[in-house]
Coordinates of C-alpha atoms and ligand atoms in Angstrom, one line a residue:
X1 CA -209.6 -62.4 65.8
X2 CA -207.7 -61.5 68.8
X3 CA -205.5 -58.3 68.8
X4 CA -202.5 -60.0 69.8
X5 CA -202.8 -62.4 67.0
X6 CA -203.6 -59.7 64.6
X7 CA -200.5 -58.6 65.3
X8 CA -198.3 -61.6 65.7
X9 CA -199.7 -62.8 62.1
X10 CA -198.5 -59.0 61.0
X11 CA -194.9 -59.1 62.5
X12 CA -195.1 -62.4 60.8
X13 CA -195.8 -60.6 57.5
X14 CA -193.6 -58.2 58.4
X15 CA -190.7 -60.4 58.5
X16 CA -191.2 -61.9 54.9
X17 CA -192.1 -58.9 53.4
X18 CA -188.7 -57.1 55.1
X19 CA -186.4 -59.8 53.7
X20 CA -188.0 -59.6 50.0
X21 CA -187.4 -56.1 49.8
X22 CA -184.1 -56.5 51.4
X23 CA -183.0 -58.2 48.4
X24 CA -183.8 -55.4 46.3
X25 CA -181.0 -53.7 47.1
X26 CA -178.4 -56.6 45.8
X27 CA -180.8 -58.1 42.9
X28 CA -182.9 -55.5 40.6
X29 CA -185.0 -58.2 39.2
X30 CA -187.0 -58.4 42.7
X31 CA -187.2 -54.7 42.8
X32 CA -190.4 -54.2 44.5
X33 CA -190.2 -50.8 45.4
X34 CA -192.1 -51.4 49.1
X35 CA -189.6 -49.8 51.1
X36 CA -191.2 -46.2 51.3
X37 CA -194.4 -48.4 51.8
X38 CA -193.5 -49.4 54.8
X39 CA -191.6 -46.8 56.4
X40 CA -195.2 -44.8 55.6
X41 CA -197.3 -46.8 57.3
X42 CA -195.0 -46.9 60.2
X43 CA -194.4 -43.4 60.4
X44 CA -198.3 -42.8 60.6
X45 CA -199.1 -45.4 63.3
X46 CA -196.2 -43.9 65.7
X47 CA -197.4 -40.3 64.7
X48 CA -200.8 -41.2 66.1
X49 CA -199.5 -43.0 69.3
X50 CA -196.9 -39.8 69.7
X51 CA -199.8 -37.6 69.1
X52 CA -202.0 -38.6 72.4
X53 CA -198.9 -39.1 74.6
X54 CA -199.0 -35.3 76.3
X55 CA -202.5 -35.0 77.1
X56 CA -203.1 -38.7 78.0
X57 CA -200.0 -38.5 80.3
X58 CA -200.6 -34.7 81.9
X59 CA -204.3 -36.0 82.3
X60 CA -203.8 -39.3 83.6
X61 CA -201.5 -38.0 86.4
X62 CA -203.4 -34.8 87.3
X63 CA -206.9 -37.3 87.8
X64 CA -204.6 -40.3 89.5
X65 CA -203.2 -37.9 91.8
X66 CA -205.9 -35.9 92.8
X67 CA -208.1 -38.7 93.0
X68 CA -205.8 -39.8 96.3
X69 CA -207.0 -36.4 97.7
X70 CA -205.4 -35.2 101.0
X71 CA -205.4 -38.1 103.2
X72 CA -202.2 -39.0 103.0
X73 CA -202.3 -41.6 100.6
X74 CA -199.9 -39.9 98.2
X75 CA -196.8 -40.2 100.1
X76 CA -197.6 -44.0 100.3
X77 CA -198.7 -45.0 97.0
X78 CA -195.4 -42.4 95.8
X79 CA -192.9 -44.4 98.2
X80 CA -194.1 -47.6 97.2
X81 CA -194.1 -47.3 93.7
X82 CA -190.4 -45.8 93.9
X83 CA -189.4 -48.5 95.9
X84 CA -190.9 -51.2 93.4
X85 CA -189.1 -49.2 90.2
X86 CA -185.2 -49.0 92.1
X87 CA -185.4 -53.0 93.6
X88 CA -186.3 -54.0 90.0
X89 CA -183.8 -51.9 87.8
X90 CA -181.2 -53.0 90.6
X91 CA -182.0 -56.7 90.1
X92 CA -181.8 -56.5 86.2
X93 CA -178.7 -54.2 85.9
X94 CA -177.5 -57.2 89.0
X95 CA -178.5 -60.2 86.2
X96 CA -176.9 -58.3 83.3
X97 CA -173.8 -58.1 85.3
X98 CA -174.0 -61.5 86.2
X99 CA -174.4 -62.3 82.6
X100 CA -171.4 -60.5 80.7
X101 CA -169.2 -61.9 83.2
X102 CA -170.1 -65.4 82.7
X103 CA -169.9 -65.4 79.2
X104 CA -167.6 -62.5 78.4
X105 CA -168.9 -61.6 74.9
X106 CA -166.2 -59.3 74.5
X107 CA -163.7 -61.6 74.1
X108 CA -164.1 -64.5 71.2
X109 CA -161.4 -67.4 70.7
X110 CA -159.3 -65.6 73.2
X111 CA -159.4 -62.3 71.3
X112 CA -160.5 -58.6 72.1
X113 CA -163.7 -58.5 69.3
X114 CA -162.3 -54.3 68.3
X115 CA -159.6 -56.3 65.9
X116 CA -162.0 -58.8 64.1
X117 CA -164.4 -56.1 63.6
X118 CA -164.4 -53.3 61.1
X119 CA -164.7 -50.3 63.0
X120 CA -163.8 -47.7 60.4
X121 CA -167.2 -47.8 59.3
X122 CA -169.5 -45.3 60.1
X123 CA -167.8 -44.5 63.7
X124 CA -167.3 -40.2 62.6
X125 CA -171.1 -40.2 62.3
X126 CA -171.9 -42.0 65.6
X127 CA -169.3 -39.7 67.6
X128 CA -170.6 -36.7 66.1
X129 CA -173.7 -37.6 67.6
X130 CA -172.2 -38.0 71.2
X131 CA -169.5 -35.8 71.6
X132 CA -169.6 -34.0 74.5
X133 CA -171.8 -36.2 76.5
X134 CA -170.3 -36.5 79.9
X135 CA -170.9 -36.7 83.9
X136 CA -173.0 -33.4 83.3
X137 CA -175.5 -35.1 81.1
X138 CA -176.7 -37.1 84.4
X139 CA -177.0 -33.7 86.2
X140 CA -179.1 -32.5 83.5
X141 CA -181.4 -35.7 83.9
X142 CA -182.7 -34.1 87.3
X143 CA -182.4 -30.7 86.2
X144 CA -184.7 -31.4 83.8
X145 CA -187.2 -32.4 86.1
X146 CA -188.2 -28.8 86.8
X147 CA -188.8 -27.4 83.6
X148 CA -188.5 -23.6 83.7
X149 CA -191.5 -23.5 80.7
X150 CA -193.8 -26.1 80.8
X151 CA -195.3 -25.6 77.4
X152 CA -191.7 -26.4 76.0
X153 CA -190.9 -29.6 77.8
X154 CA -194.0 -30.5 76.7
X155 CA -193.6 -30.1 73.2
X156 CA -189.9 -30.8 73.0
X157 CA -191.1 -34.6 74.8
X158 CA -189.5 -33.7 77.7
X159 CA -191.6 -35.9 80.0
X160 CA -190.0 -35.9 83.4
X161 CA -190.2 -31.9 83.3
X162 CA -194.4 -33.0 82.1
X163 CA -194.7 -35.4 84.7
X164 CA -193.1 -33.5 87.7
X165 CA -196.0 -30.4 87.0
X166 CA -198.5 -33.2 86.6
X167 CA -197.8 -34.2 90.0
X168 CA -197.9 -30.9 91.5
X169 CA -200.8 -30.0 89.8
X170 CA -202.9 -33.1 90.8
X171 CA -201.5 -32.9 94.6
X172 CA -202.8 -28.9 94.8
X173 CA -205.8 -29.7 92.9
X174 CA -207.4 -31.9 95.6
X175 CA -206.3 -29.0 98.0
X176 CA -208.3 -26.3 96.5
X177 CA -211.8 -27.2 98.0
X178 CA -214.8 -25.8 96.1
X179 CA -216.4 -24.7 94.0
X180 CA -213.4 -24.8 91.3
X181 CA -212.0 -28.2 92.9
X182 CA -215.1 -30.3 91.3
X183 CA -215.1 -28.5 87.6
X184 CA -211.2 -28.8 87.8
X185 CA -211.0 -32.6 88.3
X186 CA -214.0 -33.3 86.1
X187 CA -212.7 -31.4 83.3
X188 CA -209.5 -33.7 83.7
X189 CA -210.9 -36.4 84.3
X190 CA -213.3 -35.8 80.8
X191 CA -210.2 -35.1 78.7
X192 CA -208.9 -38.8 80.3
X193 CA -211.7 -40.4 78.8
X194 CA -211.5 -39.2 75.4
X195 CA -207.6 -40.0 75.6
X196 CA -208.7 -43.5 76.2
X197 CA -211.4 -43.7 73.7
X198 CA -208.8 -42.2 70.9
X199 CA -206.2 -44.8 72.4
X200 CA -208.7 -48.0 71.6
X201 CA -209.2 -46.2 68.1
X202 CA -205.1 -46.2 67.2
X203 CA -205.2 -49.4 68.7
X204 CA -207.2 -51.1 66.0
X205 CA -204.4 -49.9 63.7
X206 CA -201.6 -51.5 65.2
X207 CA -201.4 -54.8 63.0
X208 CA -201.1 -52.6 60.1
X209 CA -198.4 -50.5 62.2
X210 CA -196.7 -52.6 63.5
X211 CA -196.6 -54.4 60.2
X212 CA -195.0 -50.7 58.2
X213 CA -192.4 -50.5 61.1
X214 CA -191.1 -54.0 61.5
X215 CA -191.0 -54.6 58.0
X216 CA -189.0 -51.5 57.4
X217 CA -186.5 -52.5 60.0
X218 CA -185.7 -56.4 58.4
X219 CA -185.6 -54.5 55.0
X220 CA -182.6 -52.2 56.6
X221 CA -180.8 -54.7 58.4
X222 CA -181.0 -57.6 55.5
X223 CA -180.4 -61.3 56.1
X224 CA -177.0 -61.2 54.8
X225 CA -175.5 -58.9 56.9
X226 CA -177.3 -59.8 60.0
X227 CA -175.7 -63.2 59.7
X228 CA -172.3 -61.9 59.3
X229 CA -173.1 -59.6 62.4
X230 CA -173.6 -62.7 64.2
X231 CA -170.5 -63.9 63.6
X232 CA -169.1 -61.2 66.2
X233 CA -171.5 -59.7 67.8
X234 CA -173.4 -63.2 68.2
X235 CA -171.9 -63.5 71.9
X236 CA -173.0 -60.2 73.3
X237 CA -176.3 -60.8 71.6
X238 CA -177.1 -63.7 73.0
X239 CA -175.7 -62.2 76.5
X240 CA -178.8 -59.5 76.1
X241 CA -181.2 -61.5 75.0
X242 CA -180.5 -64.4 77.7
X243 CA -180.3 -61.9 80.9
X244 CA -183.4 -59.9 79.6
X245 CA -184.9 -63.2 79.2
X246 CA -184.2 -64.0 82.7
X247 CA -185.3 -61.1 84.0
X248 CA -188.9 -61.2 82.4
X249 CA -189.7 -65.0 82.3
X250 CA -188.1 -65.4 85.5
X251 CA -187.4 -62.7 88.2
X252 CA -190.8 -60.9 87.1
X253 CA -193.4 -64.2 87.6
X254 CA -191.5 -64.6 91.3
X255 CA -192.7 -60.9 91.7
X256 CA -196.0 -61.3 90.8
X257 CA -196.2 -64.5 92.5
X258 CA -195.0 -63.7 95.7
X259 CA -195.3 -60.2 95.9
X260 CA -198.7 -59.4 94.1
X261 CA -200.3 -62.9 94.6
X262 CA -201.5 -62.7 90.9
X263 CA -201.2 -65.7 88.8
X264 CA -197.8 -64.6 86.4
X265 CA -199.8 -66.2 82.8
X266 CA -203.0 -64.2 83.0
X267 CA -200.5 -61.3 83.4
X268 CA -198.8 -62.1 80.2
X269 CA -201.9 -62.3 78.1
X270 CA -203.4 -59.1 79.3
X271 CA -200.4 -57.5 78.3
X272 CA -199.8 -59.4 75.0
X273 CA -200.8 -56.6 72.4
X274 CA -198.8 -53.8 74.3
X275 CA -195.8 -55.9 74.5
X276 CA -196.1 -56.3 70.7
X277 CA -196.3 -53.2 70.3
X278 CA -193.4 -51.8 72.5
X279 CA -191.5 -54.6 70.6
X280 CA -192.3 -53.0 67.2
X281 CA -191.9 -49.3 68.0
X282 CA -189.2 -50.0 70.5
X283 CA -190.5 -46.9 72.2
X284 CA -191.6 -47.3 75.7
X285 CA -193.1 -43.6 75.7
X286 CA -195.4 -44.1 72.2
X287 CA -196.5 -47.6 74.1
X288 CA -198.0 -45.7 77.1
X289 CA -201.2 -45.8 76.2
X290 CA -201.3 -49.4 74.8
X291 CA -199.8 -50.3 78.0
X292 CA -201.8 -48.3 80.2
X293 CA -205.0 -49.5 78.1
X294 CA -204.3 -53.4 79.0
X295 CA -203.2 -52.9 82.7
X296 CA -206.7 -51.2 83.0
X297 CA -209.1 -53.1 80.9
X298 CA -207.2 -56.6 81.0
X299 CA -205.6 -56.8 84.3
X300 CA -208.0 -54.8 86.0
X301 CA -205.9 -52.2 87.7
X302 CA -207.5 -49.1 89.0
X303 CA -207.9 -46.1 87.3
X304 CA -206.0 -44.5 90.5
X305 CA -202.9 -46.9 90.6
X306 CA -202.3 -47.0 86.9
X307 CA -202.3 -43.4 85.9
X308 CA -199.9 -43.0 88.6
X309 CA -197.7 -45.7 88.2
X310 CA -197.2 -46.1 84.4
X311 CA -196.8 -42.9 83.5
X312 CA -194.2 -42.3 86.0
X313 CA -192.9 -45.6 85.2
X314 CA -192.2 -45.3 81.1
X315 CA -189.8 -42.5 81.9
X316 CA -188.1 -43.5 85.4
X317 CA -188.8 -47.0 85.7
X318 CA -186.5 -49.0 82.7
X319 CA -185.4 -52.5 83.7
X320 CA -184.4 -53.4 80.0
X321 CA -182.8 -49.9 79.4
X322 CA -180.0 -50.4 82.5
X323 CA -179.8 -53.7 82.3
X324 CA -178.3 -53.0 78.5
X325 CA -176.4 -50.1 79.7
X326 CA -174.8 -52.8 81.9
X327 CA -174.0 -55.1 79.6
X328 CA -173.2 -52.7 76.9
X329 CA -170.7 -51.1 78.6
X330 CA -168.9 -54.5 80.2
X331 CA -169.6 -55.7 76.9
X332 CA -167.2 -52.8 74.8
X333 CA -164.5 -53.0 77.5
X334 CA -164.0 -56.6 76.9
X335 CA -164.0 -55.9 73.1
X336 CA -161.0 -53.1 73.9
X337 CA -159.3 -55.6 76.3
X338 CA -159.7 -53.8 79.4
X339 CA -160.3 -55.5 82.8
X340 CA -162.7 -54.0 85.3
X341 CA -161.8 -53.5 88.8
X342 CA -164.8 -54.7 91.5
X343 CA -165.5 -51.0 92.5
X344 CA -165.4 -50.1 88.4
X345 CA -168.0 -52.3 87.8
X346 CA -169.8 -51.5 90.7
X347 CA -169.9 -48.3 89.7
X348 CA -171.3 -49.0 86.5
X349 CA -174.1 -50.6 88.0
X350 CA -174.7 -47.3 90.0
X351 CA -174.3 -45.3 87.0
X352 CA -177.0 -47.8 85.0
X353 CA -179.6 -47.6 87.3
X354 CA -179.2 -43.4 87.9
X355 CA -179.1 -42.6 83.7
X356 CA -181.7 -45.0 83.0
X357 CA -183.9 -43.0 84.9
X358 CA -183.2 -40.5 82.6
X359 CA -183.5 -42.0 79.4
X360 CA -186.2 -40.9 77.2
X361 CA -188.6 -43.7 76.4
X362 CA -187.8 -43.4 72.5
X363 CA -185.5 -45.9 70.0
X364 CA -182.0 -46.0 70.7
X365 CA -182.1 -43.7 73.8
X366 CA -179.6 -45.6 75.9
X367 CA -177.2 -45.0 73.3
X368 CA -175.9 -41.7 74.8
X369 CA -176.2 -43.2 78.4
X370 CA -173.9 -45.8 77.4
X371 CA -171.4 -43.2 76.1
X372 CA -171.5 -41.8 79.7
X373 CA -171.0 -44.5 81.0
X374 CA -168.0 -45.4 78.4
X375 CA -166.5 -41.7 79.6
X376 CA -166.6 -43.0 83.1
X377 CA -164.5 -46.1 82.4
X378 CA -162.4 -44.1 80.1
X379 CA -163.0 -45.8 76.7
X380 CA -163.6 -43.5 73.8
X381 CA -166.8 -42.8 72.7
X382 CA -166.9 -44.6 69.5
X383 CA -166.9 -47.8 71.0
X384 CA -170.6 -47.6 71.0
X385 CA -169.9 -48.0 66.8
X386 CA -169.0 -51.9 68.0
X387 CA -172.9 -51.8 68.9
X388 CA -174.8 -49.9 66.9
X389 CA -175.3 -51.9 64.0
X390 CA -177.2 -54.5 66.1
X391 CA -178.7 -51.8 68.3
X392 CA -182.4 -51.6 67.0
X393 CA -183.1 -55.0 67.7
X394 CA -182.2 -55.4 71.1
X395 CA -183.9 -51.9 71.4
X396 CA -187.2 -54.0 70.5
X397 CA -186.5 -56.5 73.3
X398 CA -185.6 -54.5 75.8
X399 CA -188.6 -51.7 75.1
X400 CA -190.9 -54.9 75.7
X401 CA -189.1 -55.6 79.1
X402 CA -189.2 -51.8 80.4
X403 CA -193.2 -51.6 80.0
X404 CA -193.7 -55.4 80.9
X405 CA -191.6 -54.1 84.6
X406 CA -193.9 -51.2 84.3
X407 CA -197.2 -53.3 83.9
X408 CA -196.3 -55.6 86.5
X409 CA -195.2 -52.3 89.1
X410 CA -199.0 -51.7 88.6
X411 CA -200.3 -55.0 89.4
X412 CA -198.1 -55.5 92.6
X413 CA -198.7 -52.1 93.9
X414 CA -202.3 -52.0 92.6
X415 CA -202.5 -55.3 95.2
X416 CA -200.9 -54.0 98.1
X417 CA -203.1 -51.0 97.9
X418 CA -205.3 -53.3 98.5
X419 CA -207.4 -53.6 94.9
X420 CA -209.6 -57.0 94.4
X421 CA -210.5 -57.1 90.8
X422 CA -207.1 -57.8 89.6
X423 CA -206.4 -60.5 86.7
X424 CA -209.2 -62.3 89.0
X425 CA -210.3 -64.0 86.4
X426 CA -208.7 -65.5 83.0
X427 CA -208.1 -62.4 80.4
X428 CA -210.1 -62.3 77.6
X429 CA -208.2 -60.0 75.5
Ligands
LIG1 N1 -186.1 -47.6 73.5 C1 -186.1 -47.7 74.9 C2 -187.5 -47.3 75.5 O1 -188.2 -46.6 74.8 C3 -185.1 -46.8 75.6 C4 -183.7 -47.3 75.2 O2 -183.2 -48.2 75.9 O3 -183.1 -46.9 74.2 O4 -187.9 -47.8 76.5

């Protein structure tokens, strides 16, 4: 069977299973006990995908960028490939705009939403976890980019700091000439290929994964009290879920349409398993090499264009992430009653599209860019409690949309580079 079904039928399973054990907490007759189970499995699976992310990025970039050698290509494959990442974040962040204004979620049967909901709950622990976050926090984003020790961004996760040397190191590498310039790229080139082999070997593991972490997040969240979230937060869910939902099914098929000349279905089925997955972990960064796995072997991007573009693009390019910034941050103001000024909201777009670039590629990043944003506007912090509670959800939807943007970056740039082979033919993934 088909990896994508695999794991459709397992976040299938994942869903039943979640709810049964839900219940345990409320009935002990259906005690089942599964809940460490699952959170197990999960653990495991993200481990493994965690585990190859460092040398599968460093090696990926170091090969893609040398392999442009010194003709000049760099600077164009570089400019188009930033270009393609700030039009698209600008479009989405644009759409989620659009979106919170039109149906104001903040604001139900005439009221601010802070009074109908119970914010007392757990709002110390979410401030103490972003206090202090402020304007310098989006300094720090590009301060971070040049790590002063290379060996601790890279195993504090620190990937724009990873990437940045990556780059360097590729660009010098195809300077060097020989006799070191030949072992140098082949011994990068080797450790790529054993990145991707260990990448198709986690991969056969994902139904089961995906299964431990899905199944662990219905068990948390419960049927009961995600209905009564729905009740009040319904609004601003629904305003997610509708302009993400624009921005992938519609904005992004235009793109490959018109701008990559690809056919926009063949697209989605290469993708299929590593949209599943970045649904499941709802981590863009432990989806890398799923991702860069299908835009290679299903889409046929080059090896060149996609271990420049994705990598790059799981850390700097996140449609989803702004976009929800965007509507986050619209969405609490409403709640508090506050009207936004043009030039506020403008500037909350500005500031959506600049921390997203910033925001680590792991659950619940935005978080602390909202809060930034939240300074900006001058609403306390613990607004972001109004959103928490529905948080890991959209997180899944939103992961899918930053590496489905990602993907399709590849395939456009990829085709105005000037690459045949790509989604030529039906995928058979
Ligand atoms: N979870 C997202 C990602 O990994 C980041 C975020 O929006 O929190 O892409």
């Amino acid at each position: 069977m088909k990896l994508h079904w695999q794991i459709m039928i397992a976040l299938g399973l994942a869903v039943v299973f979640g709810l049964a054990s839900s219940l345990e907490y409320d009935s002990a007759v259906l005690s089942f006990g599964l809940y460490p189970v699952y959170k197990f499995i999960g653990t495991l699976f993200l481990n493994a995908l965690k585990m190859i992310i460092v040398p599968l990025v460093v090696s990926s970039i170091i090969v893609g960028v040398a392999g442009i050698g010194s003709s000049g290509g760099f600077g164009r494959l570089g400019g188009k490939t930033l270009l393609y990442y700030l039009v698209t974040t600008f479009i989405s962040v644009t759409i989620g705009l659009m979106v919170v204004n039109a149906i104001e979620p903040g604001i139900v049967g005439g009221e601010a939403v802070k009074d109908q909901i119970n914010l007392t709950a757990d709002v110390s622990a979410i401030t103490a976890k972003v206090e202090g976050r402020g304007a310098s926090d989006v300094i720090n984003v590009f301060i971070r980019m040049i790590p002063p020790n290379i060996v601790a961004a890279a195993s504090n996760g620190q990937m724009l700091g990873l990437i940045f040397f990556s780059l360097l190191f590729g660009y010098f590498l195809a300077r060097i000439g020989e006799p070191y310039a030949e072992s140098q790229y082949n011994f990068w080139q080797g450790l790529y290929e054993v990145m991707l082999r260990v990448t198709l070997f986690i991969m056969k593991f994902a139904p089961i994964g995906v299964f431990g972490l899905v199944a662990a997040v219905v068990a948390d969240t419960g049927a009961g009290q995600f209905l009564t979230l729905m009740e009040t937060l319904g609004w601003f869910f629904l305003s997610v879920i509708l302009a993400l939902s624009i921005h992938m099914f519609i904005v992004m098929p235009l793109i490959l349409r018109f701008v990559a000349g690809v056919n926009p279905l063949r697209h989605y089925r290469a993708m299929a398993p590593a949209l599943l997955t970045a649904f499941s972990t709802a981590s863009s960064s432990a989806t890398l090499p799923l991702t860069m796995e299908c835009v290679e072997k299903n889409a046929g991007v080059s090896n060149r264009t996609t271990s420049f573009v994705l990598p790059l693009g799981s850390t700097v390019n996140m449609d989803g992430t702004a976009l929800y910034e965007c509507v986050a941050a619209m969405f609490i103001a409403q709640a508090y009653g506050l009207d936004l000024s043009f030039t506020q909201q403008f500037v909350i777009v500005l500031l959506a599209l600049l921390t997203s670039i910033g925001v680590a590629g792991i659950p619940s990043a935005s978080l602390v860019a909202i809060t930034i944003i939240l300074g900006y506007i001058g609403l306390p912090a613990e607004g972001i409690a109004l959103i928490f509670v529905v948080d890991r959800i959209l997180d899944m939807c939103r992961t899918a949309v930053n590496i489905f943007s990602d993907s399709c970056g590849a395939v456009t740039i990829g085709k105005l580079e000037g690459e045949e082979g790509i989604l030529v033919e039906p995928v058979k993934e």
